[in-house]
Short mmCIF file of C-alpha atoms in Angstrom, two decimals:
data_model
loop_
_atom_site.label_atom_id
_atom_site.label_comp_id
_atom_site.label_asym_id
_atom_site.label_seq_id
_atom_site.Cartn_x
_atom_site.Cartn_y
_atom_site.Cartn_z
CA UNK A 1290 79.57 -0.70 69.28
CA UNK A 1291 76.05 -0.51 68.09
CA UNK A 1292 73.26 -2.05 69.64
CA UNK A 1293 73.30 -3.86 73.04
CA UNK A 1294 76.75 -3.60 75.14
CA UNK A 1295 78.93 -6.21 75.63
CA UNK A 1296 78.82 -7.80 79.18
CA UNK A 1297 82.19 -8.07 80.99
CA UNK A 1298 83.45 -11.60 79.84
CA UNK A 1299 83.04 -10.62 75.80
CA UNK A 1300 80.73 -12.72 73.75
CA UNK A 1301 82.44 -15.97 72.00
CA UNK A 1302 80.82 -17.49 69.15
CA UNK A 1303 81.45 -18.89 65.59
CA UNK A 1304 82.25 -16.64 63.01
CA UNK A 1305 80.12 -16.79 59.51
CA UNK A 1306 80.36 -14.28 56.17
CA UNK A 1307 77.20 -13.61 55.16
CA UNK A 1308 78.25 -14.43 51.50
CA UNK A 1309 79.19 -18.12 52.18
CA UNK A 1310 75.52 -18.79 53.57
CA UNK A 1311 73.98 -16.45 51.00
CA UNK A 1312 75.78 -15.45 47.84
CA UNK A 1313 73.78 -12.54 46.89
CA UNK A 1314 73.38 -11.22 50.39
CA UNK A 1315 76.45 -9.44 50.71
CA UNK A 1316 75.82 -6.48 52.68
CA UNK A 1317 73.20 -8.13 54.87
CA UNK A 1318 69.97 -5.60 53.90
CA UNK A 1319 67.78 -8.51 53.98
CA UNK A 1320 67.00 -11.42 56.71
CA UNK A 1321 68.79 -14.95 55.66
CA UNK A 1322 66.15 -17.01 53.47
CA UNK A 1323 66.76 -19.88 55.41
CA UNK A 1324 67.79 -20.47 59.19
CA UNK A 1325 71.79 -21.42 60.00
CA UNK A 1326 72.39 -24.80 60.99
CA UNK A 1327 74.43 -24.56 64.18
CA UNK A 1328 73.78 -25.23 67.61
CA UNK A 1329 75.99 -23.02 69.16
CA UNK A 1330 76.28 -18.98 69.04
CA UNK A 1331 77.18 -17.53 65.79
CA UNK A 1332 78.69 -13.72 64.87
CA UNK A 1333 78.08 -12.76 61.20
CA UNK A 1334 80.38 -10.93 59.03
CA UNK A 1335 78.64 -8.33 56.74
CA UNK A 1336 79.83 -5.72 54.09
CA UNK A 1337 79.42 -2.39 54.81
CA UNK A 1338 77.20 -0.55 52.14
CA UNK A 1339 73.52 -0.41 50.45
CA UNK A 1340 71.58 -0.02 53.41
CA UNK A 1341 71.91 1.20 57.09
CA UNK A 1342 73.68 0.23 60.02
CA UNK A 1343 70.60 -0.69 61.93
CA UNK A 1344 68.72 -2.32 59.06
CA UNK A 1345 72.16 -4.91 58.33
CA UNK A 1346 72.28 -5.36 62.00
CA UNK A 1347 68.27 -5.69 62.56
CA UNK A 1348 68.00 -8.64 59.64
CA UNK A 1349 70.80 -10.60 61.09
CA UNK A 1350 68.73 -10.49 64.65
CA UNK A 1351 65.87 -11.77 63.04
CA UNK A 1352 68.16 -14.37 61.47
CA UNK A 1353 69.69 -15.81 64.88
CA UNK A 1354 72.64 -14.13 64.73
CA UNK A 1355 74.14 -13.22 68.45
CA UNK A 1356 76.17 -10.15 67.49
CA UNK A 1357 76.94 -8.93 64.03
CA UNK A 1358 80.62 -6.93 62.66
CA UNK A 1359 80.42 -4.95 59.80
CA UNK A 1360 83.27 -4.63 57.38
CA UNK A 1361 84.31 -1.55 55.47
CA UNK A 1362 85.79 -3.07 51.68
CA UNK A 1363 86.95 0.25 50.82
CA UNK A 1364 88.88 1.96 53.62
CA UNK A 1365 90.93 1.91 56.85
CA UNK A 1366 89.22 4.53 59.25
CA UNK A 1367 87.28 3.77 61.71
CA UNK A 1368 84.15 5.26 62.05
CA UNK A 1369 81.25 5.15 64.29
CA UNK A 1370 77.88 3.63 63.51
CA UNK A 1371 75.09 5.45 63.81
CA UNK A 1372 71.24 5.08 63.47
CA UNK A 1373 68.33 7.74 63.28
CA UNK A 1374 64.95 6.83 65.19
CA UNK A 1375 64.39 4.55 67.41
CA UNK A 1376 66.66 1.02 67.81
CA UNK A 1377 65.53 -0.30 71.42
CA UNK A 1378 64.89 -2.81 69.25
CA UNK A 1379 67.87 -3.96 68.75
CA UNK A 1380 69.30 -6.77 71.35
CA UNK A 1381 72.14 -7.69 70.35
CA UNK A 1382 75.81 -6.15 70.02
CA UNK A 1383 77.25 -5.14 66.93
CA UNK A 1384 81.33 -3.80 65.77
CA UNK A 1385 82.97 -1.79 63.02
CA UNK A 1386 85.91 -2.61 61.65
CA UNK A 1387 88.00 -1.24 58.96
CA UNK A 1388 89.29 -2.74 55.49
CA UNK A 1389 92.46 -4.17 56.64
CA UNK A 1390 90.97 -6.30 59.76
CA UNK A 1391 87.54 -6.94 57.47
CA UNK A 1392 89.60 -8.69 54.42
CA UNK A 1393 91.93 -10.43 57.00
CA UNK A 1394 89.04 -11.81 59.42
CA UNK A 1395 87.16 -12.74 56.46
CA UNK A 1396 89.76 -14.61 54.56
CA UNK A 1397 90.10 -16.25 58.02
CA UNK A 1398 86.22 -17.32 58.04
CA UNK A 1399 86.68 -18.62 54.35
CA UNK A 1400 89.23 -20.75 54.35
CA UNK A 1401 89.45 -22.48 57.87
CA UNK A 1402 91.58 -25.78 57.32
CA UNK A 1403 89.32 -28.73 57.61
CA UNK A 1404 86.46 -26.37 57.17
CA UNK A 1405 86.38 -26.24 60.64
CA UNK A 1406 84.15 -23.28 62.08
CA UNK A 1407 86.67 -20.25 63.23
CA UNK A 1408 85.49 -19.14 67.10
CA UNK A 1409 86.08 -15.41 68.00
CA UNK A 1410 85.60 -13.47 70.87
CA UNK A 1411 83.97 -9.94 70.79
CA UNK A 1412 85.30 -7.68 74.25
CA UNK A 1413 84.41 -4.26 75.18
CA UNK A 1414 86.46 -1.59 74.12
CA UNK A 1415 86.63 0.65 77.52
CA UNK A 1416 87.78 3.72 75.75
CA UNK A 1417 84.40 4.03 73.92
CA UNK A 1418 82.59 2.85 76.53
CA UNK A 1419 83.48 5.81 78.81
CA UNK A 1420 80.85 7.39 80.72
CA UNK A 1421 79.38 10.62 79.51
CA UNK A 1422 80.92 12.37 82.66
CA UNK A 1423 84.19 10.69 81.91
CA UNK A 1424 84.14 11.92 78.05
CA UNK A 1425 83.58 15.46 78.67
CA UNK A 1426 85.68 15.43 81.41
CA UNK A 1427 88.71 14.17 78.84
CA UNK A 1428 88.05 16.06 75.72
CA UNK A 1429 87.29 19.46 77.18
CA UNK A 1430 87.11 20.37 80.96
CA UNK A 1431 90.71 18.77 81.26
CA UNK A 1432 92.31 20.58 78.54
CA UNK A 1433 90.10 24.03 80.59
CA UNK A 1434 91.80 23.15 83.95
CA UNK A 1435 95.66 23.01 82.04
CA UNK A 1436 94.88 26.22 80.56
CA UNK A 1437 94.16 27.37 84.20
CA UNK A 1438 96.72 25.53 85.71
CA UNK A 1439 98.84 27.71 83.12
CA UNK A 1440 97.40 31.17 83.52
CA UNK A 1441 98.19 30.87 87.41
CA UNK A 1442 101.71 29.79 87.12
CA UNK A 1443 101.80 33.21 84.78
CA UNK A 1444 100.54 34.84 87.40
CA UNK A 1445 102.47 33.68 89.85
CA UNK A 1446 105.65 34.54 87.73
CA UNK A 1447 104.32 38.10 86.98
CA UNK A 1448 104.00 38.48 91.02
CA UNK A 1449 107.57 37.53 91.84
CA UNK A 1450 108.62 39.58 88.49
CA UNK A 1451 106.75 42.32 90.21
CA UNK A 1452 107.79 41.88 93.62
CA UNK A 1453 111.63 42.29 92.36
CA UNK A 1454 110.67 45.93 91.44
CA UNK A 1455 109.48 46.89 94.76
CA UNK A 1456 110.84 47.94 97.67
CA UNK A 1457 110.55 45.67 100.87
CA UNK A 1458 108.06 47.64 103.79
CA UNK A 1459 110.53 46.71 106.45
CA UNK A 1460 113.53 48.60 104.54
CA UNK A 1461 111.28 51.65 103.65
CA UNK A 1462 110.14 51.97 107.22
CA UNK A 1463 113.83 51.72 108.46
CA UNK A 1464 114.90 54.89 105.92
CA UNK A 1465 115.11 58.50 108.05
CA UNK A 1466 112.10 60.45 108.63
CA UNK A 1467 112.44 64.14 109.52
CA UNK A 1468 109.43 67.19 110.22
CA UNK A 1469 109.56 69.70 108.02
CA UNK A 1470 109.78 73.49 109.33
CA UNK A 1471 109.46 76.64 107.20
CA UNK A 1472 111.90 78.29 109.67
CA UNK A 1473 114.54 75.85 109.45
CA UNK A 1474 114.38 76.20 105.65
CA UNK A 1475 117.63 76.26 103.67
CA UNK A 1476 117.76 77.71 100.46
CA UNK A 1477 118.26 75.02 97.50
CA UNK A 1478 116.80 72.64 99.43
CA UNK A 1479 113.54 71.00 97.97
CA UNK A 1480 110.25 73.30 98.61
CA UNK A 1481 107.40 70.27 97.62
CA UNK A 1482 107.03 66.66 96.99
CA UNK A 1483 107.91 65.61 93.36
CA UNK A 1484 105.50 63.30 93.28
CA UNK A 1485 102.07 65.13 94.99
CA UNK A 1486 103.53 68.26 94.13
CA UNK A 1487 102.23 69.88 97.29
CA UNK A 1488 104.50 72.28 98.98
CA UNK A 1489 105.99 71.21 102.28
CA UNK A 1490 103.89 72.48 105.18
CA UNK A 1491 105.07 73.18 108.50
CA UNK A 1492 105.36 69.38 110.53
CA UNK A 1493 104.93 67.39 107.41
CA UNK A 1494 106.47 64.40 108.11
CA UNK A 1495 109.13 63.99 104.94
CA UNK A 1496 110.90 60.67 104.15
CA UNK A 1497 114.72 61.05 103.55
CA UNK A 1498 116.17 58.77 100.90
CA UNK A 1499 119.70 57.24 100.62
CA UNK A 1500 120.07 59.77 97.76
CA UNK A 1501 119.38 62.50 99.92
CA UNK A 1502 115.97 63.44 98.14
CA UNK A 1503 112.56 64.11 100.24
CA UNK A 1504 109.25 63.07 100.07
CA UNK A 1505 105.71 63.08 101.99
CA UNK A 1506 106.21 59.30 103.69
CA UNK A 1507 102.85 58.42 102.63
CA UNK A 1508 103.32 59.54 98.99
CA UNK A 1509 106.75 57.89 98.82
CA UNK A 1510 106.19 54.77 101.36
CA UNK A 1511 103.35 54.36 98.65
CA UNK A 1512 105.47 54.90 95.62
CA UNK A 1513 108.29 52.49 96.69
CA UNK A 1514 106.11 49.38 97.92
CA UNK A 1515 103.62 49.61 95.08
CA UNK A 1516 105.15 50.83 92.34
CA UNK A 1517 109.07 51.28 92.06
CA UNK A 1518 111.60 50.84 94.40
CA UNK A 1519 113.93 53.78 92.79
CA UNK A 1520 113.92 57.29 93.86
CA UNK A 1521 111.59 59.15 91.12
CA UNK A 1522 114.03 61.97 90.91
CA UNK A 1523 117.41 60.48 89.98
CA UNK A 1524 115.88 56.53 90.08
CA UNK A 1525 118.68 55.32 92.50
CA UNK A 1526 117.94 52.14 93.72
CA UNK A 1527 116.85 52.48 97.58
CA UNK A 1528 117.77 49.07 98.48
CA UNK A 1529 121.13 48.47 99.47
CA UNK A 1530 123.47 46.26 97.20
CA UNK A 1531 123.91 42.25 98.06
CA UNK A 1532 127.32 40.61 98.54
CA UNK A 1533 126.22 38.35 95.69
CA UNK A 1534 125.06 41.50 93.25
CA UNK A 1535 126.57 44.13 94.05
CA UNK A 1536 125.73 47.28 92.18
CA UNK A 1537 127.86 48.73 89.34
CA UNK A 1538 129.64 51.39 89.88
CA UNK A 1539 128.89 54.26 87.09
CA UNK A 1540 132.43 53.79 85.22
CA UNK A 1541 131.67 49.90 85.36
CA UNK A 1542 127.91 50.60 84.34
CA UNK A 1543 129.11 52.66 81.45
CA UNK A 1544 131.74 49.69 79.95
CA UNK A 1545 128.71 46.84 80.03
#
């Protein structure tokens, strides 16, 4: 729509082409020489082409017209009309419409039976007549908030992909702590942690896994509930097998 909008029960009114009142006036870039004789409302039908939007639509206002719908004789897109400067001037509605609907609705106008007038009815099309709010919200915040709604369910999937890796803090907790004493020392028996690689001190506090290997508890508690829940040394698991999936055994592991 160009021009004034449409008010919620349309505009009705008959239907003229500009050519049938004035044969040379095609296009509609100049005011009709001489007033239409009608008494009731009248929409004119002009041909898109030698002059602007505004001017076509600006003549037919000065010649009575109550809304105006340009016709495009060469192709079937839509476009949008559009006028530089200033058009508060312009009062009254106005429509594009492509080739197809411009030779149909003017064949229409031409040859009415009876030469009856042909009465149309101009609505608003809601889509374009969207608040501003309304359009951005459409073409690009919504299309934003998917792309968010996305990213978190990534997230969310690389959490629980992550959580599966760790080790629970209740089962870490549960596994056998014991104080470390230089005089109760075996030989063969691990001297630091493989992971601070500090040597044991006398009342260290060292976390025993299922495995049998020993750790500091905070650099192993640490290693298990943040980053994997195998033993670093041999990477056995340190959370017992399920009923449902049960760990392989390692002749089993070695057939898969």
């Amino acid at each position: 729509m160009f021009g004034s909008h449409l008010g919620d029960d349309g505009l009705v009114g008959r239907l003229l082409v500009v050519e049938s009142i004035e044969p040379g006036n095609l296009d509609g870039c100049r005011p009709l020489s001489s007033p239409v004789d009608s008494s009731e409302s009248w929409i004119m039908l002009v041909e898109r082409g030698s002059c602007g939007f505004a001017e076509k639509v600006r003549n037919m206002q000065a010649s009575g017209a109550a809304a105006v719908i340009v016709g495009d004789p060469w192709y079937d897109l839509p476009i949008t009309m559009y006028a530089s400067g200033d058009t508060s001037d312009v009062r009254i509605p106005s429509s594009f419409i492509a080739r197809t609907e411009y030779n149909g609705l003017r064949d229409a106008a031409l040859d009415t039976p009876d030469g009856r007038p042909l009465k149309i009815k101009l609505v608003r099309n809601e889509y374009y007549e969207l608040p501003f709010l309304d359009v951005l919200f459409i073409t690009i915040l919504s299309p934003m908030l998917m792309m968010g709604f996305i990213y978190v369910l990534y997230r969310l999937r690389l959490r629980q992909h992550r959580l599966r890796d760790l080790a629970p803090t209740d089962l870490v907790n549960s596994l056998p702590v014991k104080i470390f004493y230089h005089s109760k020392y075996r030989e063969g028996e691990p001297a630091e942690c493989a992971i601070c690689l500090d040597d044991f001190d006398d009342e260290d506090e060292l976390r025993i896994l299922p495995c049998k290997h020993q750790y500091h508890v905070k650099c192993i508690d640490r290693w298990l509930t943040t980053r994997k829940k195998f033993c670093p040394i041999c990477k056995k698991n340190v959370c017992p097998s399920s009923e449902s999936s049960p760990l392989l055994s390692p002749r089993l592991r070695a057939l898969v």
